[in-house]
Amino acid sequence: MATTTVDRTARTRNDASVAARKRAKSPYSNWFYLPAAIIYGVLFAVPTLTSFYFSLTRWSVFDSKFIGLQNYVTFFQEPGLVSGLWHTLLYGVVTSGLKVVLGMLLAVLLTSQIVARGYLRSVVFFPVLVSTIGVGLMFTVLMNPERGLINQSLSIFGITGPGWLTDPHLALFSVALVDVWKGVGLATLIYIAGIVSIPQEYFEAARMDGASSWNTFRSIIIPLARPATVTVIILSLIGGLRSFDLIWSMTRGGPGFTSDVIASVIYKQYQAGFYGLSTAGNVILFVLVTAIVLPLSRFLNRKEVEL
Amino acid sequence: MTFRRNYLLSFVAIVASIVVFVVPFAFIVLTAVKDQQQASLLDFSWPRHWQLVQNFVDVVQARDYMVIIAFINSTILTVVSVAIMVILGSMVAFVLQRRKSRWTGLVNFLVLSGLIIPPAVVPTIWVLQKLGLFSTMPGLILVEAAFGMSFCILLFRAFIATIPRELDEAAIIDGAGPMRLFFRVILPLLRSVIVTVVVVQSVTVFNDFTYPLYFLPGDQNATVQLTLYNFSSQFGTEYNLLFMNILLITIPPLIMFLFFNRRIVAGMTAGAIKG
């Protein structure tokens, strides 16, 4: 915080002197924005803005016809689609919560004095880089109810494993678990960066005062790693709410609609040719993500300043 | 006392990491070299017959060398879109960091929007169709570049803030215009962050499944992720070939990881904390 304010004052002072000297022509040409702005504007901004209009139309391959809020009515009347909304929320909250807890614990473990720290860090992080589709297909095989490795191993201990992806109550959570398996490395990495940046003095002082490791964790690491927590929550919520490829490669929203999320609904409606309905789903996802992420990040960041 | 506890903890951690993380990857490798009969058992066992070469050839030859074409497509997609992101993104970040103007607020807003807002897929297809770029490689390249731009700009901007302005001023006094200043003075200084951006974004684009699925339909110009997905429905019972395909697709990120581990870590945490 302190460094950024210093930076900013330095920058404004510099701005003033540069502006005074070269008022006529800045060496930092605004034209530099243009090429990126064209690509971004045409392929991201325009579709995002027009999506609000198209979500109000009945839209097929040939033409689009304005029908008001009909698509949204359809969306919220169809139980299969509404449940997608809840699943999206559930999926986002579960993955984000687990990533925070596990990421924090793993980071504490991986910053402590432990053998093979480098190996452990690498092995936890590597799944982040692997193709989501590959991970999804692999776990579909591992989670096979009869022959899959997971249930085979459980049966050694006399436990009959559930049908991870075939049980309607479980499918969404199984996919969420795989998402956590793949993504926890990034959360851990962010937490490690956060914990390493805590000044050593705090830990020394705690040791002087005879704090137990639990006390150190509770009173030093958790509050001082707060920026990392904020980052992990926000990032994994954005990722989780938008998540599509893992769910699609593992269950395709099944069995039934029990693991359908908005992103998979969008794809299904698109495939079925209901472009307007698909776009309405997109707008709902957009509203959902911004309505959750923006206030949350404002709230979490405000707390950070008070601390 | 502390020592012994740490060794115990280390032992538990290593065993847990092997069960949770190493076994799945070992499972991929082992299944990929089994024969079809043994692979279909889906168990975690040593291969009876090592069919590494045979399975590899089978996967490569499947559907008229589809995998080779897909790898070429994915390479083109990754290289070109990341190149666009790096050059255009660093240009934006440079001006954004250096000059306060009436555009600054808008550009910052758009950059953050690009990180948060889920792209509207069908309207994007509509725009691409109007431009005649739908279902073409250039179309997909531009789409990936547009969607990845925000992340690049954030990383570049943070790094450019650490380059002293005196350097710019020296170059300007020596008569460099905006183009010379950026491409001859600033861009070479960005080398380390460029490596980070290239590595992180290549992995992202290479592993992307959703956007090729929407914007590049059709078998002829599939990317590796699409081929893998199609394999899973086509070779439903030939698990050895499916896992060989997964193995092949895991190799490029693995190489990136082995060579650029530190860069990836630096980029992901830096980008994450700024974002």
Coordinates of C-alpha atoms in Angstrom, one line a residue:
Chain A
M1 CA 0.0 0.0 0.0
A2 CA 2.7 2.5 1.1
T3 CA 4.8 1.8 -2.0
T4 CA 1.9 2.4 -4.4
T5 CA 1.1 5.8 -2.9
V6 CA 4.7 6.8 -3.2
D7 CA 4.7 5.6 -6.8
R8 CA 1.6 7.6 -7.5
T9 CA 2.9 10.9 -6.2
A10 CA 6.1 10.4 -8.1
R11 CA 4.2 9.7 -11.2
T12 CA 2.0 12.7 -11.0
R13 CA 5.0 14.9 -10.4
N14 CA 6.6 13.4 -13.4
D15 CA 3.4 13.8 -15.4
A16 CA 3.3 17.5 -14.6
S17 CA 6.9 18.1 -15.7
V18 CA 6.6 16.1 -18.8
A19 CA 3.3 17.8 -19.7
A20 CA 4.9 21.2 -19.1
R21 CA 7.8 20.4 -21.4
K22 CA 5.9 18.6 -24.2
R23 CA 2.5 20.0 -24.0
A24 CA 2.1 19.9 -27.8
K25 CA 2.8 16.3 -28.5
S26 CA 3.1 13.4 -26.1
P27 CA 5.7 10.7 -26.7
Y28 CA 3.0 8.2 -25.5
S29 CA 0.8 8.1 -28.5
N30 CA -2.9 7.3 -27.9
W31 CA -2.7 5.5 -31.3
F32 CA -1.1 2.6 -29.4
Y33 CA -4.5 1.8 -28.1
L34 CA -6.0 1.5 -31.5
P35 CA -5.0 -2.0 -32.8
A36 CA -5.9 -3.7 -29.5
A37 CA -9.0 -1.6 -29.2
I38 CA -10.2 -2.8 -32.6
I39 CA -9.8 -6.5 -31.9
Y40 CA -11.2 -6.1 -28.4
G41 CA -14.0 -3.9 -29.4
V42 CA -15.1 -5.9 -32.4
L43 CA -14.8 -9.4 -30.9
F44 CA -15.6 -8.7 -27.2
A45 CA -17.3 -5.4 -26.6
V46 CA -19.7 -5.5 -29.5
P47 CA -20.9 -9.0 -28.9
T48 CA -21.3 -8.3 -25.2
L49 CA -23.4 -5.2 -25.9
T50 CA -25.4 -6.7 -28.6
S51 CA -26.1 -9.8 -26.5
F52 CA -28.6 -7.7 -24.5
Y53 CA -30.6 -7.1 -27.6
F54 CA -30.3 -10.6 -29.0
S55 CA -31.4 -12.1 -25.7
L56 CA -34.7 -10.4 -26.4
T57 CA -35.2 -12.0 -29.8
R58 CA -36.3 -15.3 -31.2
W59 CA -33.1 -15.9 -33.2
S60 CA -32.4 -18.7 -35.6
V61 CA -29.9 -19.2 -38.3
F62 CA -31.8 -17.0 -40.7
D63 CA -33.3 -14.1 -38.8
S64 CA -34.0 -12.6 -35.4
K65 CA -37.4 -11.3 -34.3
F66 CA -38.0 -9.1 -31.2
I67 CA -40.1 -11.0 -28.7
G68 CA -39.4 -9.0 -25.5
L69 CA -38.6 -10.9 -22.3
Q70 CA -40.0 -14.2 -23.6
N71 CA -36.6 -15.9 -23.5
Y72 CA -36.1 -15.0 -19.9
V73 CA -39.6 -16.2 -19.0
T74 CA -38.8 -19.5 -20.7
F75 CA -35.6 -19.7 -18.9
F76 CA -37.1 -19.2 -15.5
Q77 CA -40.1 -21.4 -16.1
E78 CA -38.1 -24.4 -17.4
P79 CA -37.0 -26.4 -14.2
G80 CA -34.1 -27.9 -16.1
L81 CA -32.8 -24.4 -16.8
V82 CA -33.5 -22.8 -13.4
S83 CA -31.7 -25.7 -11.7
G84 CA -28.7 -24.8 -13.8
L85 CA -28.6 -21.4 -12.1
W86 CA -28.5 -23.1 -8.7
H87 CA -25.9 -25.6 -9.8
T88 CA -23.7 -22.7 -11.1
L89 CA -23.9 -21.0 -7.7
L90 CA -23.3 -24.2 -5.8
Y91 CA -20.4 -25.2 -8.0
G92 CA -18.8 -21.7 -7.7
V93 CA -19.1 -21.6 -3.9
V94 CA -18.0 -25.2 -3.3
T95 CA -14.9 -25.0 -5.6
S96 CA -14.0 -21.6 -4.3
G97 CA -14.4 -22.5 -0.7
L98 CA -12.4 -25.7 -1.0
K99 CA -9.7 -24.0 -2.9
V100 CA -9.4 -21.4 -0.1
V101 CA -9.2 -23.9 2.7
L102 CA -7.0 -26.5 1.0
G103 CA -4.8 -23.9 -0.7
M104 CA -4.2 -22.2 2.6
L105 CA -3.3 -25.5 4.4
L106 CA -1.1 -26.7 1.5
A107 CA 0.7 -23.3 1.4
V108 CA 1.4 -23.4 5.2
L109 CA 2.7 -27.0 4.8
L110 CA 4.8 -26.1 1.8
T111 CA 6.4 -23.0 3.4
S112 CA 7.3 -25.0 6.6
Q113 CA 10.5 -26.9 7.1
I114 CA 9.6 -30.1 5.3
V115 CA 11.5 -32.6 3.3
A116 CA 11.1 -32.6 -0.5
R117 CA 9.4 -29.2 -0.6
G118 CA 10.3 -28.6 -4.2
Y119 CA 8.9 -31.9 -5.3
L120 CA 5.7 -31.3 -3.4
R121 CA 5.2 -27.8 -4.8
S122 CA 5.8 -29.0 -8.4
V123 CA 3.4 -32.0 -8.1
V124 CA 0.6 -29.9 -6.5
F125 CA 1.0 -27.2 -9.2
F126 CA 1.4 -29.4 -12.3
P127 CA -2.3 -30.2 -12.8
V128 CA -3.0 -26.5 -13.3
L129 CA -1.2 -26.8 -16.6
V130 CA -2.7 -30.0 -17.9
S131 CA -5.6 -29.9 -20.4
T132 CA -9.0 -29.7 -18.7
I133 CA -10.5 -32.1 -21.2
G134 CA -7.6 -34.6 -20.5
V135 CA -8.2 -34.3 -16.7
G136 CA -11.9 -34.6 -17.2
L137 CA -11.7 -37.8 -19.3
M138 CA -9.1 -39.3 -17.0
F139 CA -11.3 -38.8 -13.9
T140 CA -14.3 -40.1 -15.8
V141 CA -12.4 -43.3 -16.1
L142 CA -11.1 -43.3 -12.5
M143 CA -14.6 -42.6 -11.2
N144 CA -16.2 -45.5 -13.1
P145 CA -18.6 -47.0 -10.5
E146 CA -17.6 -50.7 -10.9
R147 CA -14.1 -50.8 -12.4
G148 CA -12.8 -47.3 -11.7
L149 CA -9.6 -47.1 -9.6
I150 CA -11.2 -45.0 -6.9
N151 CA -14.0 -47.4 -6.1
Q152 CA -11.6 -50.4 -6.5
S153 CA -9.3 -48.9 -3.9
L154 CA -12.3 -48.1 -1.6
S155 CA -13.5 -51.7 -1.9
I156 CA -10.1 -52.9 -0.5
F157 CA -11.1 -51.2 2.7
G158 CA -14.5 -52.7 2.5
I159 CA -16.3 -49.5 1.4
T160 CA -18.7 -49.6 -1.5
G161 CA -17.9 -46.5 -3.4
P162 CA -20.8 -44.5 -4.8
G163 CA -21.5 -43.9 -8.5
W164 CA -19.5 -40.7 -8.5
L165 CA -20.8 -39.5 -11.8
T166 CA -23.9 -41.6 -12.2
D167 CA -25.6 -40.7 -8.9
P168 CA -27.7 -37.6 -9.5
H169 CA -27.1 -36.2 -6.1
L170 CA -23.3 -36.6 -6.4
A171 CA -22.4 -35.8 -10.0
L172 CA -22.0 -32.1 -9.6
F173 CA -19.9 -32.5 -6.4
S174 CA -17.7 -35.1 -8.1
V175 CA -17.0 -32.7 -10.9
A176 CA -16.4 -29.9 -8.3
L177 CA -13.9 -32.1 -6.5
V178 CA -12.0 -32.7 -9.8
D179 CA -12.0 -29.0 -10.4
V180 CA -10.5 -28.5 -7.0
W181 CA -7.9 -31.2 -7.7
K182 CA -6.9 -29.4 -10.8
G183 CA -7.1 -25.8 -9.5
V184 CA -5.8 -26.1 -6.0
G185 CA -2.2 -25.7 -7.2
L186 CA -2.8 -22.1 -8.3
A187 CA -4.5 -21.3 -5.0
T188 CA -1.6 -22.8 -3.1
L189 CA 0.8 -20.8 -5.2
I190 CA -1.0 -17.5 -4.5
Y191 CA -1.0 -18.3 -0.8
I192 CA 2.7 -19.2 -0.8
A193 CA 3.4 -15.8 -2.4
G194 CA 1.2 -14.2 0.3
I195 CA 2.8 -16.1 3.2
V196 CA 6.4 -15.5 2.0
S197 CA 5.7 -11.8 1.9
I198 CA 4.8 -11.6 5.6
P199 CA 7.7 -10.0 7.4
Q200 CA 9.7 -12.5 9.4
E201 CA 9.6 -10.2 12.5
Y202 CA 6.0 -11.3 13.1
F203 CA 6.9 -14.9 13.4
E204 CA 9.9 -14.1 15.6
A205 CA 7.8 -12.0 17.9
A206 CA 5.3 -14.8 18.1
R207 CA 8.0 -17.3 19.0
M208 CA 9.3 -15.0 21.7
D209 CA 5.8 -14.8 23.2
G210 CA 5.7 -18.6 23.2
A211 CA 2.8 -18.8 20.6
S212 CA 1.9 -22.3 19.5
S213 CA 1.9 -23.1 15.8
W214 CA -1.9 -23.0 15.9
N215 CA -1.8 -19.5 17.4
T216 CA 0.7 -18.4 14.8
F217 CA -1.5 -19.7 12.1
R218 CA -4.6 -18.1 13.5
S219 CA -3.3 -14.7 14.5
I220 CA -0.6 -14.1 12.0
I221 CA -0.9 -16.1 8.8
I222 CA -4.7 -15.9 8.4
P223 CA -5.0 -12.1 8.9
L224 CA -1.8 -11.2 7.1
A225 CA -2.4 -13.5 4.1
R226 CA -5.7 -11.8 3.6
P227 CA -4.8 -10.2 0.2
A228 CA -4.0 -13.7 -1.0
T229 CA -7.4 -15.0 0.3
V230 CA -9.2 -12.2 -1.5
T231 CA -7.4 -13.1 -4.8
V232 CA -8.1 -16.8 -4.4
I233 CA -11.8 -16.2 -3.7
I234 CA -12.3 -13.8 -6.6
L235 CA -10.3 -15.8 -9.1
S236 CA -11.9 -19.1 -8.3
L237 CA -15.4 -17.6 -8.2
I238 CA -14.9 -16.1 -11.7
G239 CA -13.5 -19.4 -12.9
G240 CA -16.1 -21.6 -11.2
L241 CA -19.2 -19.6 -12.2
R242 CA -18.0 -19.7 -15.9
S243 CA -16.8 -23.3 -15.8
F244 CA -17.8 -25.3 -18.8
D245 CA -15.2 -27.6 -20.2
L246 CA -14.7 -29.8 -17.2
I247 CA -18.4 -30.4 -16.6
W248 CA -18.9 -31.0 -20.3
S249 CA -16.1 -33.5 -20.6
M250 CA -17.2 -35.5 -17.5
T251 CA -21.0 -35.5 -17.4
R252 CA -22.4 -33.2 -20.2
G253 CA -24.7 -31.9 -17.6
G254 CA -26.1 -35.3 -16.8
P255 CA -27.4 -37.5 -15.4
G256 CA -30.6 -35.7 -16.4
F257 CA -30.0 -32.1 -15.7
T258 CA -28.4 -32.7 -12.3
S259 CA -25.0 -31.3 -13.2
D260 CA -26.1 -28.7 -15.7
V261 CA -24.6 -25.2 -15.1
I262 CA -25.4 -22.0 -17.0
A263 CA -22.4 -22.4 -19.3
S264 CA -23.5 -25.9 -20.4
V265 CA -27.1 -24.7 -20.8
I266 CA -25.8 -22.0 -23.1
Y267 CA -24.0 -24.6 -25.2
K268 CA -27.0 -27.0 -25.3
Q269 CA -29.4 -24.2 -26.4
Y270 CA -26.9 -23.1 -29.0
Q271 CA -26.6 -26.6 -30.4
A272 CA -30.3 -27.0 -30.5
G273 CA -30.5 -23.8 -32.5
F274 CA -32.2 -21.6 -29.9
Y275 CA -29.7 -18.7 -30.3
G276 CA -31.9 -16.2 -28.5
L277 CA -32.4 -18.5 -25.5
S278 CA -28.7 -19.3 -25.5
T279 CA -27.8 -15.6 -25.5
A280 CA -30.3 -15.0 -22.7
G281 CA -28.4 -17.6 -20.7
N282 CA -25.3 -15.7 -21.5
V283 CA -26.7 -12.4 -20.2
I284 CA -27.9 -14.2 -17.0
L285 CA -24.4 -15.6 -16.5
F286 CA -23.0 -12.1 -17.1
V287 CA -25.4 -10.6 -14.5
L288 CA -24.7 -13.4 -12.1
V289 CA -20.9 -13.1 -12.3
T290 CA -20.8 -9.3 -12.0
A291 CA -23.5 -9.3 -9.3
I292 CA -21.4 -11.6 -7.1
V293 CA -17.9 -10.7 -8.0
L294 CA -18.0 -6.9 -8.0
P295 CA -19.7 -6.3 -4.6
L296 CA -17.7 -9.1 -3.1
S297 CA -14.3 -7.8 -4.2
R298 CA -15.3 -4.3 -3.1
F299 CA -16.3 -5.6 0.3
L300 CA -13.2 -7.8 0.8
N301 CA -10.9 -5.0 -0.4
R302 CA -12.5 -2.5 2.0
K303 CA -11.9 -4.7 4.9
E304 CA -8.3 -5.0 3.9
V305 CA -7.8 -1.3 4.1
E306 CA -9.4 -1.1 7.6
L307 CA -7.0 -3.8 8.9
Chain B
M1 CA 11.3 -33.2 18.8
T2 CA 10.5 -30.6 16.1
F3 CA 12.8 -32.6 13.8
R4 CA 11.0 -35.8 14.2
R5 CA 7.6 -34.2 13.8
N6 CA 8.7 -32.6 10.6
Y7 CA 9.9 -35.9 9.2
L8 CA 6.7 -37.5 10.1
L9 CA 4.7 -34.7 8.5
S10 CA 7.0 -34.9 5.4
F11 CA 6.4 -38.6 5.1
V12 CA 2.6 -38.2 5.3
A13 CA 2.7 -35.3 2.8
I14 CA 4.8 -37.3 0.3
V15 CA 2.6 -40.4 0.6
A16 CA -0.5 -38.3 0.2
S17 CA 0.9 -36.4 -2.8
I18 CA 1.7 -39.7 -4.5
V19 CA -1.8 -41.1 -3.9
V20 CA -3.6 -37.9 -4.9
F21 CA -1.4 -36.5 -7.7
V22 CA 1.2 -39.0 -8.9
V23 CA -1.0 -42.0 -9.3
P24 CA -3.5 -40.4 -11.7
F25 CA -0.6 -39.4 -14.0
A26 CA 1.0 -42.8 -13.7
F27 CA -2.3 -44.2 -14.6
I28 CA -2.4 -42.2 -17.8
V29 CA 1.1 -43.4 -18.8
L30 CA 0.5 -47.0 -17.9
T31 CA -2.9 -47.2 -19.6
A32 CA -1.4 -45.5 -22.7
V33 CA 1.1 -48.3 -23.2
K34 CA -1.2 -51.3 -22.5
D35 CA -2.9 -53.4 -25.1
Q36 CA -6.6 -52.8 -25.7
Q37 CA -7.7 -55.8 -23.7
Q38 CA -5.8 -55.0 -20.6
A39 CA -6.6 -51.3 -20.8
S40 CA -10.3 -52.0 -20.8
L41 CA -10.0 -53.4 -17.3
L42 CA -9.3 -49.8 -16.1
D43 CA -7.1 -51.1 -13.3
F44 CA -3.8 -49.8 -12.0
S45 CA -1.4 -52.5 -13.1
W46 CA 1.8 -53.1 -14.9
P47 CA 1.3 -53.5 -18.6
R48 CA 1.6 -57.1 -19.8
H49 CA 2.6 -56.0 -23.3
W50 CA 4.3 -52.7 -23.8
Q51 CA 2.7 -51.2 -26.8
L52 CA 4.1 -47.7 -26.7
V53 CA 5.0 -47.5 -30.3
Q54 CA 2.0 -49.4 -31.6
N55 CA -0.5 -47.3 -29.7
F56 CA 1.3 -44.1 -30.7
V57 CA 1.1 -45.1 -34.4
D58 CA -2.5 -46.0 -34.0
V59 CA -3.4 -42.7 -32.5
V60 CA -1.5 -40.8 -35.1
Q61 CA -3.0 -42.7 -38.0
A62 CA -6.5 -42.6 -36.7
R63 CA -8.9 -40.8 -39.1
D64 CA -6.3 -39.8 -41.6
Y65 CA -3.7 -38.4 -39.3
M66 CA -6.1 -36.2 -37.6
V67 CA -3.9 -35.8 -34.5
I68 CA -1.0 -34.4 -36.6
I69 CA -3.3 -31.9 -38.3
A70 CA -4.7 -30.9 -34.9
F71 CA -1.2 -30.4 -33.5
I72 CA -0.3 -28.2 -36.4
N73 CA -3.5 -26.2 -36.0
S74 CA -3.0 -25.8 -32.3
T75 CA 0.5 -24.7 -32.8
I76 CA -0.5 -22.0 -35.3
L77 CA -3.3 -20.9 -33.1
T78 CA -1.2 -20.7 -30.0
V79 CA 1.8 -19.0 -31.7
V80 CA -0.1 -16.4 -33.6
S81 CA -2.6 -15.4 -31.0
V82 CA 0.0 -15.2 -28.3
A83 CA 2.2 -13.0 -30.6
I84 CA -0.7 -10.7 -31.2
M85 CA -1.5 -10.5 -27.5
V86 CA 2.1 -9.7 -26.5
I87 CA 2.7 -7.0 -29.0
L88 CA -0.7 -5.2 -28.9
G89 CA -1.0 -5.8 -25.1
S90 CA 2.3 -4.3 -24.3
M91 CA 1.6 -1.3 -26.5
V92 CA -1.6 -0.6 -24.6
A93 CA 0.0 -1.3 -21.2
F94 CA 2.9 1.2 -22.1
V95 CA 0.6 4.1 -22.9
L96 CA -1.8 3.2 -20.1
Q97 CA 1.0 3.2 -17.5
R98 CA 2.8 6.3 -18.8
R99 CA 0.2 8.7 -19.8
K100 CA -2.8 10.0 -17.9
S101 CA -5.4 11.1 -20.4
R102 CA -9.2 11.0 -20.7
W103 CA -8.9 7.5 -22.2
T104 CA -7.1 6.0 -19.1
G105 CA -10.3 5.4 -17.1
L106 CA -12.1 3.8 -19.9
V107 CA -9.2 1.6 -20.8
N108 CA -8.8 0.4 -17.2
F109 CA -12.5 -0.3 -17.1
L110 CA -12.4 -2.3 -20.3
V111 CA -9.4 -4.3 -19.1
L112 CA -11.1 -5.3 -15.9
S113 CA -14.3 -6.1 -17.8
G114 CA -12.3 -8.4 -20.0
L115 CA -11.2 -10.3 -17.0
I116 CA -14.6 -10.7 -15.4
I117 CA -17.3 -10.8 -18.1
P118 CA -18.0 -14.1 -19.7
P119 CA -17.8 -13.7 -23.5
A120 CA -21.2 -13.7 -25.2
V121 CA -20.7 -16.6 -27.5
V122 CA -23.5 -16.6 -30.0
P123 CA -23.3 -12.8 -30.7
T124 CA -19.5 -13.3 -31.2
I125 CA -20.3 -16.0 -33.8
W126 CA -22.7 -13.5 -35.4
V127 CA -20.0 -10.8 -35.6
L128 CA -17.5 -13.4 -37.0
Q129 CA -20.0 -14.4 -39.6
K130 CA -20.5 -10.8 -40.7
L131 CA -16.8 -10.5 -41.1
G132 CA -16.5 -13.8 -42.9
L133 CA -14.2 -15.2 -40.3
F134 CA -16.5 -17.7 -38.6
S135 CA -15.1 -21.2 -38.6
T136 CA -11.8 -20.0 -39.9
M137 CA -8.4 -20.1 -38.2
P138 CA -7.8 -16.3 -38.4
G139 CA -11.2 -15.8 -36.7
L140 CA -10.3 -18.1 -33.8
I141 CA -6.9 -16.5 -33.5
L142 CA -8.4 -13.0 -33.2
V143 CA -11.0 -14.2 -30.7
E144 CA -8.3 -15.8 -28.5
A145 CA -6.2 -12.7 -28.7
A146 CA -9.2 -10.5 -27.7
F147 CA -10.2 -12.7 -24.8
G148 CA -6.6 -13.0 -23.5
M149 CA -5.6 -9.4 -23.9
S150 CA -6.7 -8.1 -20.5
F151 CA -4.5 -10.5 -18.6
C152 CA -1.5 -9.5 -20.7
I153 CA -2.1 -5.8 -20.2
L154 CA -2.3 -6.2 -16.4
L155 CA 1.0 -8.1 -16.3
F156 CA 2.8 -5.7 -18.7
R157 CA 1.5 -2.6 -16.9
A158 CA 2.8 -3.8 -13.6
F159 CA 6.2 -4.4 -15.1
I160 CA 6.4 -1.2 -17.1
A161 CA 5.8 0.7 -13.8
T162 CA 9.2 -0.5 -12.6
I163 CA 11.0 1.0 -15.7
P164 CA 12.2 4.5 -14.9
R165 CA 10.8 7.3 -16.9
E166 CA 14.2 8.9 -17.2
L167 CA 14.9 6.3 -19.8
D168 CA 12.0 7.4 -22.0
E169 CA 13.1 11.0 -21.6
A170 CA 16.7 10.2 -22.6
A171 CA 15.4 8.4 -25.7
I172 CA 13.1 11.3 -26.5
I173 CA 15.9 13.9 -26.2
D174 CA 17.9 11.7 -28.5
G175 CA 15.1 12.2 -31.0
A176 CA 13.2 8.9 -30.8
G177 CA 9.5 9.1 -31.8
P178 CA 6.8 7.1 -30.1
M179 CA 7.3 4.1 -32.3
R180 CA 11.1 4.1 -31.9
L181 CA 10.8 4.7 -28.2
F182 CA 8.5 1.8 -27.6
F183 CA 9.9 -0.8 -30.0
R184 CA 13.6 0.0 -29.7
V185 CA 13.9 1.1 -26.0
I186 CA 11.0 -0.3 -24.0
L187 CA 10.1 -3.5 -25.6
P188 CA 13.6 -5.1 -25.3
L189 CA 13.5 -4.2 -21.6
L190 CA 10.3 -6.2 -21.2
R191 CA 12.0 -9.5 -22.1
S192 CA 11.5 -11.3 -18.8
V193 CA 7.8 -10.4 -18.5
I194 CA 7.3 -11.3 -22.1
V195 CA 8.7 -14.8 -21.4
T196 CA 6.2 -15.1 -18.5
V197 CA 3.2 -13.9 -20.6
V198 CA 4.1 -16.1 -23.5
V199 CA 4.5 -19.2 -21.4
V200 CA 1.3 -18.6 -19.4
Q201 CA -0.9 -17.6 -22.3
S202 CA 0.5 -20.4 -24.6
V203 CA -0.6 -23.0 -22.0
T204 CA -4.0 -21.3 -21.7
V205 CA -4.6 -21.1 -25.4
F206 CA -3.2 -24.5 -26.1
N207 CA -5.5 -26.1 -23.4
D208 CA -8.5 -24.1 -24.4
F209 CA -11.5 -26.2 -25.4
T210 CA -14.5 -23.9 -25.2
Y211 CA -13.7 -21.3 -27.8
P212 CA -12.5 -23.8 -30.5
L213 CA -15.7 -25.7 -29.9
Y214 CA -17.8 -22.7 -30.6
F215 CA -15.8 -20.8 -33.2
L216 CA -14.0 -23.5 -35.1
P217 CA -16.5 -26.3 -35.7
G218 CA -15.9 -29.0 -38.2
D219 CA -13.4 -31.8 -38.3
Q220 CA -11.0 -30.5 -40.8
N221 CA -9.5 -27.8 -38.7
A222 CA -9.9 -29.2 -35.2
T223 CA -7.5 -28.3 -32.4
V224 CA -5.9 -30.9 -30.2
Q225 CA -8.5 -30.4 -27.4
L226 CA -11.4 -31.0 -29.8
T227 CA -9.7 -34.1 -31.3
L228 CA -9.3 -35.5 -27.8
Y229 CA -12.9 -34.8 -27.0
N230 CA -14.1 -36.4 -30.2
F231 CA -11.8 -39.4 -29.5
S232 CA -13.5 -40.0 -26.3
S233 CA -16.8 -40.6 -28.1
Q234 CA -15.3 -42.4 -31.0
F235 CA -13.0 -44.7 -29.2
G236 CA -15.3 -45.4 -26.3
T237 CA -13.8 -48.8 -25.6
E238 CA -10.2 -48.3 -26.7
Y239 CA -8.9 -46.8 -23.5
N240 CA -5.3 -47.3 -24.4
L241 CA -5.6 -45.1 -27.4
L242 CA -7.7 -42.5 -25.5
F243 CA -5.0 -42.3 -22.8
M244 CA -2.2 -42.2 -25.4
N245 CA -4.0 -39.2 -26.8
I246 CA -4.2 -37.6 -23.3
L247 CA -0.5 -38.3 -22.8
L248 CA 0.4 -36.7 -26.1
I249 CA -1.6 -33.6 -25.2
T250 CA 0.0 -33.4 -21.8
I251 CA 3.5 -33.3 -23.3
P252 CA 3.7 -29.7 -24.5
P253 CA 2.6 -28.2 -21.1
L254 CA 5.0 -30.6 -19.4
I255 CA 7.9 -29.3 -21.5
M256 CA 6.8 -25.7 -20.7
F257 CA 6.7 -26.7 -17.0
L258 CA 10.1 -28.3 -17.0
F259 CA 11.8 -25.4 -18.7
F260 CA 9.9 -22.4 -17.4
N261 CA 8.6 -23.5 -14.0
R262 CA 9.8 -20.3 -12.3
R263 CA 8.5 -18.0 -15.0
I264 CA 5.0 -19.7 -14.9
V265 CA 4.9 -19.4 -11.1
A266 CA 6.0 -15.7 -11.2
G267 CA 3.5 -14.9 -13.9
M268 CA 0.5 -16.6 -12.4
T269 CA 1.0 -15.2 -8.9
A270 CA 1.9 -11.7 -10.1
G271 CA -1.0 -11.6 -12.5
A272 CA -3.4 -13.0 -9.9
I273 CA -2.5 -10.6 -7.2
K274 CA -2.7 -7.6 -9.5
G275 CA -6.0 -8.8 -10.9

